[in-house]
PDB file of C-alpha atoms in Angstrom:
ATOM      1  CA  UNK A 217     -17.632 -23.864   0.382  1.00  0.00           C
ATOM      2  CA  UNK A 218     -21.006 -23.058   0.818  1.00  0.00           C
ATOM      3  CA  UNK A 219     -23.428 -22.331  -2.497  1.00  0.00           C
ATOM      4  CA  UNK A 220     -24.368 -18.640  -1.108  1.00  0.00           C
ATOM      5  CA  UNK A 221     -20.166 -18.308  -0.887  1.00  0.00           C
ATOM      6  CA  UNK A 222     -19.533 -18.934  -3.864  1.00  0.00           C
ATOM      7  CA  UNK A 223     -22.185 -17.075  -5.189  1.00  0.00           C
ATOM      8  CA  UNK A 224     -20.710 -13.926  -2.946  1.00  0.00           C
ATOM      9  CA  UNK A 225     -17.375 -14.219  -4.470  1.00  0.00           C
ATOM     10  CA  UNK A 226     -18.461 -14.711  -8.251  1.00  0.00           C
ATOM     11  CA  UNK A 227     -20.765 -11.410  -7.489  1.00  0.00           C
ATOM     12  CA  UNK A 228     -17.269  -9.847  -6.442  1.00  0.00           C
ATOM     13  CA  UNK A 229     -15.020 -11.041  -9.035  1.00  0.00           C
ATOM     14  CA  UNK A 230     -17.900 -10.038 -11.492  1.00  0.00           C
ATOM     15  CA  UNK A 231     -17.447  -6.452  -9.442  1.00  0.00           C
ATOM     16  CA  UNK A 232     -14.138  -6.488  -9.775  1.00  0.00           C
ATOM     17  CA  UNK A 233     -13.598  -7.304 -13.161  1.00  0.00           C
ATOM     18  CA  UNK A 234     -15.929  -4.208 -14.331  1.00  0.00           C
ATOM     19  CA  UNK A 235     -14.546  -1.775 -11.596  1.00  0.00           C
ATOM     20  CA  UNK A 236     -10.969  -1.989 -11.966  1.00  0.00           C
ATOM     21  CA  UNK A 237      -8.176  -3.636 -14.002  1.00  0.00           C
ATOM     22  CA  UNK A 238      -6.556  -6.536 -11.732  1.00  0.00           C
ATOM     23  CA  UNK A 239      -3.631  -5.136 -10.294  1.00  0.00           C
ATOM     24  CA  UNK A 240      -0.703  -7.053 -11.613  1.00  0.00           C
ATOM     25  CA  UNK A 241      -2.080  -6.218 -15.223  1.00  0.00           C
ATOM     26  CA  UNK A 242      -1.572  -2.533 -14.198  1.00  0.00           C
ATOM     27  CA  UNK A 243       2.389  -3.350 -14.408  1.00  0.00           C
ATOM     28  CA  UNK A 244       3.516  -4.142 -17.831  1.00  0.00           C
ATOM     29  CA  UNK A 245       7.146  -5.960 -15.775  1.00  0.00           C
ATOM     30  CA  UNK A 246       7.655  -7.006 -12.373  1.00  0.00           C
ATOM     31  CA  UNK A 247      10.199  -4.393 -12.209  1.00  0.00           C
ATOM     32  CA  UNK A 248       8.152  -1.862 -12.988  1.00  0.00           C
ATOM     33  CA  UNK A 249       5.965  -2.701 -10.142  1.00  0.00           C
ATOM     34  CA  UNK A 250       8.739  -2.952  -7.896  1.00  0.00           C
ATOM     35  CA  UNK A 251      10.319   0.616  -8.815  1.00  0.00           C
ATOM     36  CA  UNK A 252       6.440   2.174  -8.489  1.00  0.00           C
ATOM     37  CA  UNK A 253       5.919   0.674  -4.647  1.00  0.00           C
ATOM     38  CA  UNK A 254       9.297   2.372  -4.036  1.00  0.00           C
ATOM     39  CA  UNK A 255       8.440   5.840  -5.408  1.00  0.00           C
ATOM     40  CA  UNK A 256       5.415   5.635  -4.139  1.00  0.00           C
ATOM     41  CA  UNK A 257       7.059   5.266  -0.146  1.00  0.00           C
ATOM     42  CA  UNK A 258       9.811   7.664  -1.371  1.00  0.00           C
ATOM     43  CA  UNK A 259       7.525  10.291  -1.595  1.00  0.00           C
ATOM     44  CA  UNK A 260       5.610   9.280   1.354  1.00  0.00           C
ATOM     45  CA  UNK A 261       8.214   8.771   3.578  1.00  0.00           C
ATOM     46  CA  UNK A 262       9.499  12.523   2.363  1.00  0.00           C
ATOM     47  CA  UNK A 263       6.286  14.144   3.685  1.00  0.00           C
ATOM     48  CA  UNK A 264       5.948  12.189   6.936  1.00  0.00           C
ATOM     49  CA  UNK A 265       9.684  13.485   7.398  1.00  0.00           C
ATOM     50  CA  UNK A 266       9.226  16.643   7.034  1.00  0.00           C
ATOM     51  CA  UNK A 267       5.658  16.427   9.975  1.00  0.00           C
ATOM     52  CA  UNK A 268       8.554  14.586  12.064  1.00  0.00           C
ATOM     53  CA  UNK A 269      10.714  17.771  11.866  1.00  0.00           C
ATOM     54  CA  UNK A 270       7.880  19.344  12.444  1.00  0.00           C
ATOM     55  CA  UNK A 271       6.973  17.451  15.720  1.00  0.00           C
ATOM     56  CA  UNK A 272      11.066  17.046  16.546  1.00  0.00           C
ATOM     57  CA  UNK A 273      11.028  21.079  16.636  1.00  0.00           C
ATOM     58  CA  UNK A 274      13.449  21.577  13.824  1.00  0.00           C
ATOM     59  CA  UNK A 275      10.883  23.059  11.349  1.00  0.00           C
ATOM     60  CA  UNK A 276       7.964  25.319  12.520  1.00  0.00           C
ATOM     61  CA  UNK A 277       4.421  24.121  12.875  1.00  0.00           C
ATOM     62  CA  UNK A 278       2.299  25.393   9.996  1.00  0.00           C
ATOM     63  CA  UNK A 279      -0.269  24.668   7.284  1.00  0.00           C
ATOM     64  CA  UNK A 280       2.409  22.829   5.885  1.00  0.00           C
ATOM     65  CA  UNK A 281       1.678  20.056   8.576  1.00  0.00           C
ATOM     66  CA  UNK A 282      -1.881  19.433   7.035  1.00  0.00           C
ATOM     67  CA  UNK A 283      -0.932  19.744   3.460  1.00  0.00           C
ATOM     68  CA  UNK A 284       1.988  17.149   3.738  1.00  0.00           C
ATOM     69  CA  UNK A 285      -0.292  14.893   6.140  1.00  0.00           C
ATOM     70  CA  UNK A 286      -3.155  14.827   3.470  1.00  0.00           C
ATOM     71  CA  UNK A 287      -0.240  13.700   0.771  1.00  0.00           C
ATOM     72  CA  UNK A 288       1.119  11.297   2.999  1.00  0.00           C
ATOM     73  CA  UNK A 289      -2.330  10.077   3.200  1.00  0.00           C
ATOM     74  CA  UNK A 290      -2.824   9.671  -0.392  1.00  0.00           C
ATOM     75  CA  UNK A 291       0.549   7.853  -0.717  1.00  0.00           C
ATOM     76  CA  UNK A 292      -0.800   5.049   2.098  1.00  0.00           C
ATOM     77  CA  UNK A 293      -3.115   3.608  -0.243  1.00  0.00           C
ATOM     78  CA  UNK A 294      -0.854   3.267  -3.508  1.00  0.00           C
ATOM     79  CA  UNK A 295       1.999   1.002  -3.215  1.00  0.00           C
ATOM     80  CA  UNK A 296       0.393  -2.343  -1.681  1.00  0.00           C
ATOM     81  CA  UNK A 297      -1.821  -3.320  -4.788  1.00  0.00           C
ATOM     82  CA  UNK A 298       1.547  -3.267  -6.533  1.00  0.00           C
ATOM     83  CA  UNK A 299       2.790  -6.154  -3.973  1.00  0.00           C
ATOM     84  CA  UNK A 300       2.253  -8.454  -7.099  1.00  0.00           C
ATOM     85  CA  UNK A 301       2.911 -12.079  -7.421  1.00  0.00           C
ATOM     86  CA  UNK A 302       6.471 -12.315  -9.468  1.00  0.00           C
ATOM     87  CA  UNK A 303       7.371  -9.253  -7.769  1.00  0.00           C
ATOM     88  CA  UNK A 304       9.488 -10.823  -5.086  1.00  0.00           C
ATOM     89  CA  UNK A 305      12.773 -10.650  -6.481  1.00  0.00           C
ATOM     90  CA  UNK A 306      15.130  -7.946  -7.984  1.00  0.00           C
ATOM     91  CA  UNK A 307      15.667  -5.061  -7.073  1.00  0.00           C
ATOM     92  CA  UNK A 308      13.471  -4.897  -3.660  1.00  0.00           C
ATOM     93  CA  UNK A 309      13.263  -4.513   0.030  1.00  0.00           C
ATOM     94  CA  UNK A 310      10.476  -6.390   0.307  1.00  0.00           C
ATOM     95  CA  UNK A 311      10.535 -10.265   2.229  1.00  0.00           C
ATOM     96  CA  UNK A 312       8.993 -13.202   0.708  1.00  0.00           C
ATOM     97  CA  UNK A 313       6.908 -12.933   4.135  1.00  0.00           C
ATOM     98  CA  UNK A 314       4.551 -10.670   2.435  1.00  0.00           C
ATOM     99  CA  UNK A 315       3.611 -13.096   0.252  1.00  0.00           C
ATOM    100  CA  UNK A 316       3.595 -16.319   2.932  1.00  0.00           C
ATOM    101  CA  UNK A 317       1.599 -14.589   5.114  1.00  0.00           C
ATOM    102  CA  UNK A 318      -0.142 -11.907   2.902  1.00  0.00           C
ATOM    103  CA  UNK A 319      -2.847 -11.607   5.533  1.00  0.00           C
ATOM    104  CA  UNK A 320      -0.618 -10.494   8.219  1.00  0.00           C
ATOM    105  CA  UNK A 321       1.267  -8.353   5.402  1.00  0.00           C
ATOM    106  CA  UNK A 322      -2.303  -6.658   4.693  1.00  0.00           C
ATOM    107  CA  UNK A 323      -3.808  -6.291   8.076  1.00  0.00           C
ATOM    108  CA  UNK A 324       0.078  -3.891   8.992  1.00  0.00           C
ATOM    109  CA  UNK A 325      -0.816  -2.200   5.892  1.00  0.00           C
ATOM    110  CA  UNK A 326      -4.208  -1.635   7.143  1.00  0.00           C
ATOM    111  CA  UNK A 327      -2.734  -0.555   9.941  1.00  0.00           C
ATOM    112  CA  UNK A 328      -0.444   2.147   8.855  1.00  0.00           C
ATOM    113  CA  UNK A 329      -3.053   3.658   6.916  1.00  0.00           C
ATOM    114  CA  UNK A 330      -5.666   4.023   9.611  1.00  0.00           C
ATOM    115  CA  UNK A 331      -2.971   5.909  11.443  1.00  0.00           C
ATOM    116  CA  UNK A 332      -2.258   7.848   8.877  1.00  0.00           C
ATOM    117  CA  UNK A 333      -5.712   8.843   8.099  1.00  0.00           C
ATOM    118  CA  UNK A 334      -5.748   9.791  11.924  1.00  0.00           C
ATOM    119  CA  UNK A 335      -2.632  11.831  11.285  1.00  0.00           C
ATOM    120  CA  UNK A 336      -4.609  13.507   8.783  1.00  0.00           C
ATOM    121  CA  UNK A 337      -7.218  14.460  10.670  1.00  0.00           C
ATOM    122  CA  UNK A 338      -4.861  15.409  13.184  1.00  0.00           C
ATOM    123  CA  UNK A 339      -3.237  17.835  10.935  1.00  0.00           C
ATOM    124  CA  UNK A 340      -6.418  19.301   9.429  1.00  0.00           C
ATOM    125  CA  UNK A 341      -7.992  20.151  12.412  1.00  0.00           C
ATOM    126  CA  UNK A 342      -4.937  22.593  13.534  1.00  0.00           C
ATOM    127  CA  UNK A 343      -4.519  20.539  16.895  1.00  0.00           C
ATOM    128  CA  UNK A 344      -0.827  21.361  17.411  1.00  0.00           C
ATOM    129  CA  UNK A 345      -0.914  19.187  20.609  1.00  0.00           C
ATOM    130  CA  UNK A 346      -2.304  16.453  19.338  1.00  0.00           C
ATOM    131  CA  UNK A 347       0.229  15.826  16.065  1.00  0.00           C
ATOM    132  CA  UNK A 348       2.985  14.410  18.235  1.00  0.00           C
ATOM    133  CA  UNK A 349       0.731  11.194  19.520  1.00  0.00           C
ATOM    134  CA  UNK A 350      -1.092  10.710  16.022  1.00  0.00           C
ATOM    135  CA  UNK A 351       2.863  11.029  14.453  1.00  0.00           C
ATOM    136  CA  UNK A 352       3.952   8.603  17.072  1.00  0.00           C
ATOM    137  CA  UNK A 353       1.585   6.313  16.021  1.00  0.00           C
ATOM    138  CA  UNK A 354       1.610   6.499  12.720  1.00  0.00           C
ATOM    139  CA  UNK A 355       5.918   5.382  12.659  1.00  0.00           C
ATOM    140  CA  UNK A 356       5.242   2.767  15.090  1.00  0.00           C
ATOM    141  CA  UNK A 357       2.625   1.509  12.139  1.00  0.00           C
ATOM    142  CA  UNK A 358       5.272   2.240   9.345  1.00  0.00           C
ATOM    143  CA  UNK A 359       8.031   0.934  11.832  1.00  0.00           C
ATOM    144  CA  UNK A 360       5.835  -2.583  12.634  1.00  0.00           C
ATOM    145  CA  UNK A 361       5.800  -3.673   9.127  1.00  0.00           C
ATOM    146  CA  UNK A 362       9.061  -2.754   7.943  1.00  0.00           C
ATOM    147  CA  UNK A 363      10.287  -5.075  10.994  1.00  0.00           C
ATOM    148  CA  UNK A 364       8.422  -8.033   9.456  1.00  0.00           C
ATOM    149  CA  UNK A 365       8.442  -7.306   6.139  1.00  0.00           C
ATOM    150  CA  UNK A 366      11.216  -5.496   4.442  1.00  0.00           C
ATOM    151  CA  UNK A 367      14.576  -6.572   4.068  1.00  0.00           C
ATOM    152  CA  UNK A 368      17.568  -4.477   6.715  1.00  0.00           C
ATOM    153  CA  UNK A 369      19.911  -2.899   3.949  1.00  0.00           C
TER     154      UNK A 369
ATOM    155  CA  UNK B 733       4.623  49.422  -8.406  1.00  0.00           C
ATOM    156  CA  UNK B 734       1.733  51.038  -6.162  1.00  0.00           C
ATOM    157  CA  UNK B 735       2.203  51.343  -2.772  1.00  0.00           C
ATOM    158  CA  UNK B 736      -0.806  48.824  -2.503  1.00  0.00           C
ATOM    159  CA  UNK B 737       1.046  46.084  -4.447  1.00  0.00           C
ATOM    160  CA  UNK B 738       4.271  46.637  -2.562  1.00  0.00           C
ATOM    161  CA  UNK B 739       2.214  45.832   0.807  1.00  0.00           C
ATOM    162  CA  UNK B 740       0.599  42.974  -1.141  1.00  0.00           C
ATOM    163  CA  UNK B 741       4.256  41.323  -2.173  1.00  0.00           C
ATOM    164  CA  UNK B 742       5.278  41.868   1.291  1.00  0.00           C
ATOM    165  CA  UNK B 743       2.630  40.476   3.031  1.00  0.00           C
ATOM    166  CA  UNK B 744       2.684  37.676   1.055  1.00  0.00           C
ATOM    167  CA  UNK B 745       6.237  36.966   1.621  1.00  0.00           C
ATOM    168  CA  UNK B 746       5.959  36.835   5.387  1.00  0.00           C
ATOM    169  CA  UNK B 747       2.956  34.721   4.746  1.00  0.00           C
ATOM    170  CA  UNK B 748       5.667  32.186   3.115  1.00  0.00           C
ATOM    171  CA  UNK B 749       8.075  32.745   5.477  1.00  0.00           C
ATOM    172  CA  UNK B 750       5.896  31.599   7.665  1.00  0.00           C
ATOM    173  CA  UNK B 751       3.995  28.903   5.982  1.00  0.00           C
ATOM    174  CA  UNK B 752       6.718  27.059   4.627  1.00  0.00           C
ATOM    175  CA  UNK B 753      10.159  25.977   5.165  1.00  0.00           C
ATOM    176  CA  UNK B 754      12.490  26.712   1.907  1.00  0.00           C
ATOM    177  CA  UNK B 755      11.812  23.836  -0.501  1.00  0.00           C
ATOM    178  CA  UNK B 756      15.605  23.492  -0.472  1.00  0.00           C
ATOM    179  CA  UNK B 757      15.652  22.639   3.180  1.00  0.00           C
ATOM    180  CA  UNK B 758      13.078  20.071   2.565  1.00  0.00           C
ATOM    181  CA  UNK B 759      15.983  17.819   1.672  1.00  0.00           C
ATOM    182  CA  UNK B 760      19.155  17.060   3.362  1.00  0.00           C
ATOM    183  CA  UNK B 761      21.152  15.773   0.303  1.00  0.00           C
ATOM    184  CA  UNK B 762      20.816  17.004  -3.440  1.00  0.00           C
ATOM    185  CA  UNK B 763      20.419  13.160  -4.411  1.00  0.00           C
ATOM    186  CA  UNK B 764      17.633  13.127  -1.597  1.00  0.00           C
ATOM    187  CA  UNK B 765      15.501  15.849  -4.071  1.00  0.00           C
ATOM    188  CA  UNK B 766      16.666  13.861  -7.145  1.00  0.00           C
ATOM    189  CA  UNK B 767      15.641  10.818  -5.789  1.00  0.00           C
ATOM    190  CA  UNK B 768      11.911  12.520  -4.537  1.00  0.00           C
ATOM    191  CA  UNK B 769      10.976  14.721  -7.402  1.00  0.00           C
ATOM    192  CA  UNK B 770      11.640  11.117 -10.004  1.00  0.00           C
ATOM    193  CA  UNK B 771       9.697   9.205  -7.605  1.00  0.00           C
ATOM    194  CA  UNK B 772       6.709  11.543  -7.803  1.00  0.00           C
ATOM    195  CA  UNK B 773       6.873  11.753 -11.652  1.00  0.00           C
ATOM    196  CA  UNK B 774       7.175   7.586 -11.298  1.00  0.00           C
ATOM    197  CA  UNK B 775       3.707   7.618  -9.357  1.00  0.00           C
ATOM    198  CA  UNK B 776       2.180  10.258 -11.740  1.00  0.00           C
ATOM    199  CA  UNK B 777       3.291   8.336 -15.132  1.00  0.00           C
ATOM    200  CA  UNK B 778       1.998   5.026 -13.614  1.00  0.00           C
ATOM    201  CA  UNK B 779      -1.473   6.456 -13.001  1.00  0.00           C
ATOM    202  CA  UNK B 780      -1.336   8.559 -16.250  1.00  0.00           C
ATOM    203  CA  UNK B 781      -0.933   5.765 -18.111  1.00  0.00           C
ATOM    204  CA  UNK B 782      -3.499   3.538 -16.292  1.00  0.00           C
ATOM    205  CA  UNK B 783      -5.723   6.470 -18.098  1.00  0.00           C
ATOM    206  CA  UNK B 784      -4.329   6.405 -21.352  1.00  0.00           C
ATOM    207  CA  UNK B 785      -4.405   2.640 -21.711  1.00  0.00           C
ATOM    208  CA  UNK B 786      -8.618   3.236 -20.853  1.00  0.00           C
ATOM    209  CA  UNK B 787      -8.165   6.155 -23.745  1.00  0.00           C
ATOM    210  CA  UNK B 788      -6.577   3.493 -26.295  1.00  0.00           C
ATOM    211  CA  UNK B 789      -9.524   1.253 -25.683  1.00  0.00           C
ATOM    212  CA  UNK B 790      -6.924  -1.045 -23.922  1.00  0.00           C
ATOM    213  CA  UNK B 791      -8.807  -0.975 -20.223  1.00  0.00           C
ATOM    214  CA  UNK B 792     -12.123  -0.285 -19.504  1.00  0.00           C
ATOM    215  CA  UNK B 793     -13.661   2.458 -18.592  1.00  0.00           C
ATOM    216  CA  UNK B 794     -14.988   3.181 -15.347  1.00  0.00           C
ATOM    217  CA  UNK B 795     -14.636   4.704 -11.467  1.00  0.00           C
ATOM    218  CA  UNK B 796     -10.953   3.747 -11.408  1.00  0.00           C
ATOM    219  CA  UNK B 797     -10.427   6.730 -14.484  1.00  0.00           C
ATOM    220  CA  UNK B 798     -11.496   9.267 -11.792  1.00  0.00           C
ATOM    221  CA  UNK B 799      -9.467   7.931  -8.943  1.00  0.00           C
ATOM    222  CA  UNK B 800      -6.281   7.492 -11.406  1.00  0.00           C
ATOM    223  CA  UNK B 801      -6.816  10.995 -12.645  1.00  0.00           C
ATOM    224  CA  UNK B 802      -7.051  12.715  -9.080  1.00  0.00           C
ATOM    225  CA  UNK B 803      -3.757  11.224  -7.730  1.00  0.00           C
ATOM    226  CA  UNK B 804      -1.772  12.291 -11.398  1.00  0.00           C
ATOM    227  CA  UNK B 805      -3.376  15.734 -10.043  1.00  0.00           C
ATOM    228  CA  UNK B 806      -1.973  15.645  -6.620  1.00  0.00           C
ATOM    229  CA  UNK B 807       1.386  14.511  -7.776  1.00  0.00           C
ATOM    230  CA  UNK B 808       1.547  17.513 -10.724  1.00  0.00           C
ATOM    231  CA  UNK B 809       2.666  19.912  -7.542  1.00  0.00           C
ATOM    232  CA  UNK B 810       4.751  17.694  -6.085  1.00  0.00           C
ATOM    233  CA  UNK B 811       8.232  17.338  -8.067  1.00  0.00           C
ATOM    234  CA  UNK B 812       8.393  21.212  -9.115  1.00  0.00           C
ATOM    235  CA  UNK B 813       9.947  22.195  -5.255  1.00  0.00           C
ATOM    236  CA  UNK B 814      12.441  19.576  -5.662  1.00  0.00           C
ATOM    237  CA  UNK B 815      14.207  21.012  -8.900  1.00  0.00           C
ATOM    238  CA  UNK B 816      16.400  22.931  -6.327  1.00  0.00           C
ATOM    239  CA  UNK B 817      19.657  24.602  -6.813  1.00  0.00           C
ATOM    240  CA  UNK B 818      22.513  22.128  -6.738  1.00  0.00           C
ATOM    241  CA  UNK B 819      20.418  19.524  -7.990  1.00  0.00           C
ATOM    242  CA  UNK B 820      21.585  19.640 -11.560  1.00  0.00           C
ATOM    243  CA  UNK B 821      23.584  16.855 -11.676  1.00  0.00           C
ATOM    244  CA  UNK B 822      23.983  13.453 -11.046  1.00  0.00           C
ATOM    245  CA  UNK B 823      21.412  10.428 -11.681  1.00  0.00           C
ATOM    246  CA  UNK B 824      19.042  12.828 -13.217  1.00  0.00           C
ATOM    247  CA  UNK B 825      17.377  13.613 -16.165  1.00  0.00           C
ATOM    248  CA  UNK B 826      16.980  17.523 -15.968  1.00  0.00           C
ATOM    249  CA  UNK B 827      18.586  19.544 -18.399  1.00  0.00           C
ATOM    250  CA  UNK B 828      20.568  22.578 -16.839  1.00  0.00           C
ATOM    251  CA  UNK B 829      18.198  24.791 -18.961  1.00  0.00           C
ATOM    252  CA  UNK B 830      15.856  24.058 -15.995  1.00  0.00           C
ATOM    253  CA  UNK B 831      18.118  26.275 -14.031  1.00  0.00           C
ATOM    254  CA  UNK B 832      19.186  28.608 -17.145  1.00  0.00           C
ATOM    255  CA  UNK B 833      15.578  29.658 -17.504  1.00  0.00           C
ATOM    256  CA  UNK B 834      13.544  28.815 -14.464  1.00  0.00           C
ATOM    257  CA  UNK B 835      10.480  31.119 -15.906  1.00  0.00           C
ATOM    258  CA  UNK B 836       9.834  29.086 -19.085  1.00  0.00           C
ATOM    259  CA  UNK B 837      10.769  25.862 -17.007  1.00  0.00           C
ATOM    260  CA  UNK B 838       7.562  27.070 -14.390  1.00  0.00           C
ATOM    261  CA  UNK B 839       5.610  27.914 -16.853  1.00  0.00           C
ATOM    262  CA  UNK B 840       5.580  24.737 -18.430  1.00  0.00           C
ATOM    263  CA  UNK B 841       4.744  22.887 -14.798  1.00  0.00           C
ATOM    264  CA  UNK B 842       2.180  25.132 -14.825  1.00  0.00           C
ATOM    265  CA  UNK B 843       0.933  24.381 -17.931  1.00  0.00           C
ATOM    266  CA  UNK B 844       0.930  20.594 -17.253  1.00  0.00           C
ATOM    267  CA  UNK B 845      -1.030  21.349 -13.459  1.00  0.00           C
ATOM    268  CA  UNK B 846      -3.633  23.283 -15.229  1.00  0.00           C
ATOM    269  CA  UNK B 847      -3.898  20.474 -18.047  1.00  0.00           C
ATOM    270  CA  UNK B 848      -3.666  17.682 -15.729  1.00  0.00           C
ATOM    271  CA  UNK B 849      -6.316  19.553 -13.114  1.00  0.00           C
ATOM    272  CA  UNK B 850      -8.508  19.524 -15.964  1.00  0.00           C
ATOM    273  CA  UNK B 851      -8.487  15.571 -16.655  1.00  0.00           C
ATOM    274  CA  UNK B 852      -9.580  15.270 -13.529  1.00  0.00           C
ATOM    275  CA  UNK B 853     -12.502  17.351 -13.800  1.00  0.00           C
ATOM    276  CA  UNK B 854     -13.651  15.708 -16.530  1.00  0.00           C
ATOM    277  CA  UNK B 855     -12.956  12.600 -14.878  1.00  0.00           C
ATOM    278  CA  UNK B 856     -14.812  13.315 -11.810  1.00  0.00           C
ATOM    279  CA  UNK B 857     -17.384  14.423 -14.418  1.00  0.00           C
ATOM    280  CA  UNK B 858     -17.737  11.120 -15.295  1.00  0.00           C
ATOM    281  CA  UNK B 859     -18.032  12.377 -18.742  1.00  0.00           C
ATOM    282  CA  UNK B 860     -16.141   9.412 -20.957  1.00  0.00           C
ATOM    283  CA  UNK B 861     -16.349  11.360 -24.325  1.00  0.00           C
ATOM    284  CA  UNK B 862     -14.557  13.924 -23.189  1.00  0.00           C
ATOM    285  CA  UNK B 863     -11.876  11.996 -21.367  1.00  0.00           C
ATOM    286  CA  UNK B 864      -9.713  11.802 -24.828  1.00  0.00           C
ATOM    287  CA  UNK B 865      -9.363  15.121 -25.127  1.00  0.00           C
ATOM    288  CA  UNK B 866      -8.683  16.298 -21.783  1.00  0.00           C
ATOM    289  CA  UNK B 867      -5.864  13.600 -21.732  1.00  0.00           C
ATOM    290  CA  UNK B 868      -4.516  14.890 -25.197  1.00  0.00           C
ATOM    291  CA  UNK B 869      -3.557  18.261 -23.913  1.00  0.00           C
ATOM    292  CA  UNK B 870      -2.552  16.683 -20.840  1.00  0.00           C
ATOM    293  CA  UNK B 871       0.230  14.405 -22.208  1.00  0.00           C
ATOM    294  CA  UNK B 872       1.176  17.169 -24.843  1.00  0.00           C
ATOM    295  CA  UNK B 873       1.944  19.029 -21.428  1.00  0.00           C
ATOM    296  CA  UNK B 874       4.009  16.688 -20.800  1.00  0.00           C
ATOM    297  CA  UNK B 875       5.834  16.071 -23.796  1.00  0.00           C
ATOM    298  CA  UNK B 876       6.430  19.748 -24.031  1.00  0.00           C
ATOM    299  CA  UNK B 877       8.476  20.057 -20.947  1.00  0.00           C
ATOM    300  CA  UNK B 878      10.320  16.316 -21.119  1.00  0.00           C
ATOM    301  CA  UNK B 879      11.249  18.278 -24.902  1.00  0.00           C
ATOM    302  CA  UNK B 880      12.674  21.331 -23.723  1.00  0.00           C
ATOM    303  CA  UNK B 881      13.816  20.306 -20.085  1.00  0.00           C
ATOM    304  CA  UNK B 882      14.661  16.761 -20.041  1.00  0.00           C
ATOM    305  CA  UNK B 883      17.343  14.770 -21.260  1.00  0.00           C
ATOM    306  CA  UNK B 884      16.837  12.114 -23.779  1.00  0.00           C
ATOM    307  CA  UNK B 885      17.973   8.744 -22.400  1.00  0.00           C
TER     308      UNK B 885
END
């Protein structure tokens, strides 16, 4: 490793370490990392639902669209920093893939919530024609990683 | 009632009608709302307590405080529509009182949103001395309802 590398990632790890707690020390037990992930899509997956009745014509189109897009939003970002190590086991849909290829694992995750952010936008904006393409999206995104990384049940 | 308020209710129950599918249509299965509204007080409890831990001196402070606080303020609205007739039993906490006297049961949500939206003014403030406070009356928001409307396990 280069000197100016390591220098780069001490700076960060210095960042880090005043900015924010590391992640697995948010989570007093695995399992209580496990059951927050899972809330965390629960509620998620919920709102996304109800934009797909939305989109599927079984609920009307409505400022409901942009208020459950923004949550849904929100919700993208929470449950991967609670991927912790130790976390693999128990109670959990998640693969050990996630964390033998936690780049690939991270990049999906990415992935989804670029989409979703899109979604978003979507949403706010009012574009009624547009939410079906930025919904289809957005599952294939959710749909992607769940195919590589969470267990069928 | 003046005429003037009757045309205000009115309106602003076609505005719902039309802005909102009944929260008890948001979920196909009672256990689906059960399952929701937990997993939303999961998320809020987790960040809540990311804030109290910075409160007992046992995390530092900083930006994450802010960001912690906002999401235990988006999640404050989000169980409340799920407490939906039928719901009552089962794998839940909630105390039929919830049901027996909805008003006091709302009130105290209410209570808790306005606490909690307060927190995270003060954290966006990025006023630290005033953080313990704010997060007093928030958790005794808490504690009030879980007293009155949840079952002790």
């Amino acid at each position: 490793m280069k000197l100016s590398s390591v220098i780069g990632v001490a700076a960060m790890a210095a960042a880090g370490v005043m900015m924010a707690v590391p992640a697995a020390a948010q989570f007093a037990k695995p399992e209580d990392a496990i059951k927050y992930r899972q809330s965390a899509f629960t509620v998620m997956a919920a709102h996304f639902g109800r934009i797909g009745a939305v989109v599927k014509g079984e609920a009307p189109y409505g400022p409901s669209v942009a208020a459950d897009a923004k949550i849904v939003e929100t919700m993208s970002h929470l449950p991967f920093p609670a991927f912790v190590d130790g976390t693999d086991s128990g109670d959990t849909g998640a693969r050990p893939e996630i964390w033998k290829n936690r780049a690939k694992f991270d990049a999906a995750a990415e992935n989804m919530q670029k989409a979703v952010a899109e979604l978003a936008k979507v949403a706010a904006s009012g574009d009624e024609g547009a939410l079906k393409g930025a919904f289809g999206v957005a599952g294939k995104a959710c749909k992607d990683c769940h195919d590589d990384f969470r267990k069928r049940r």
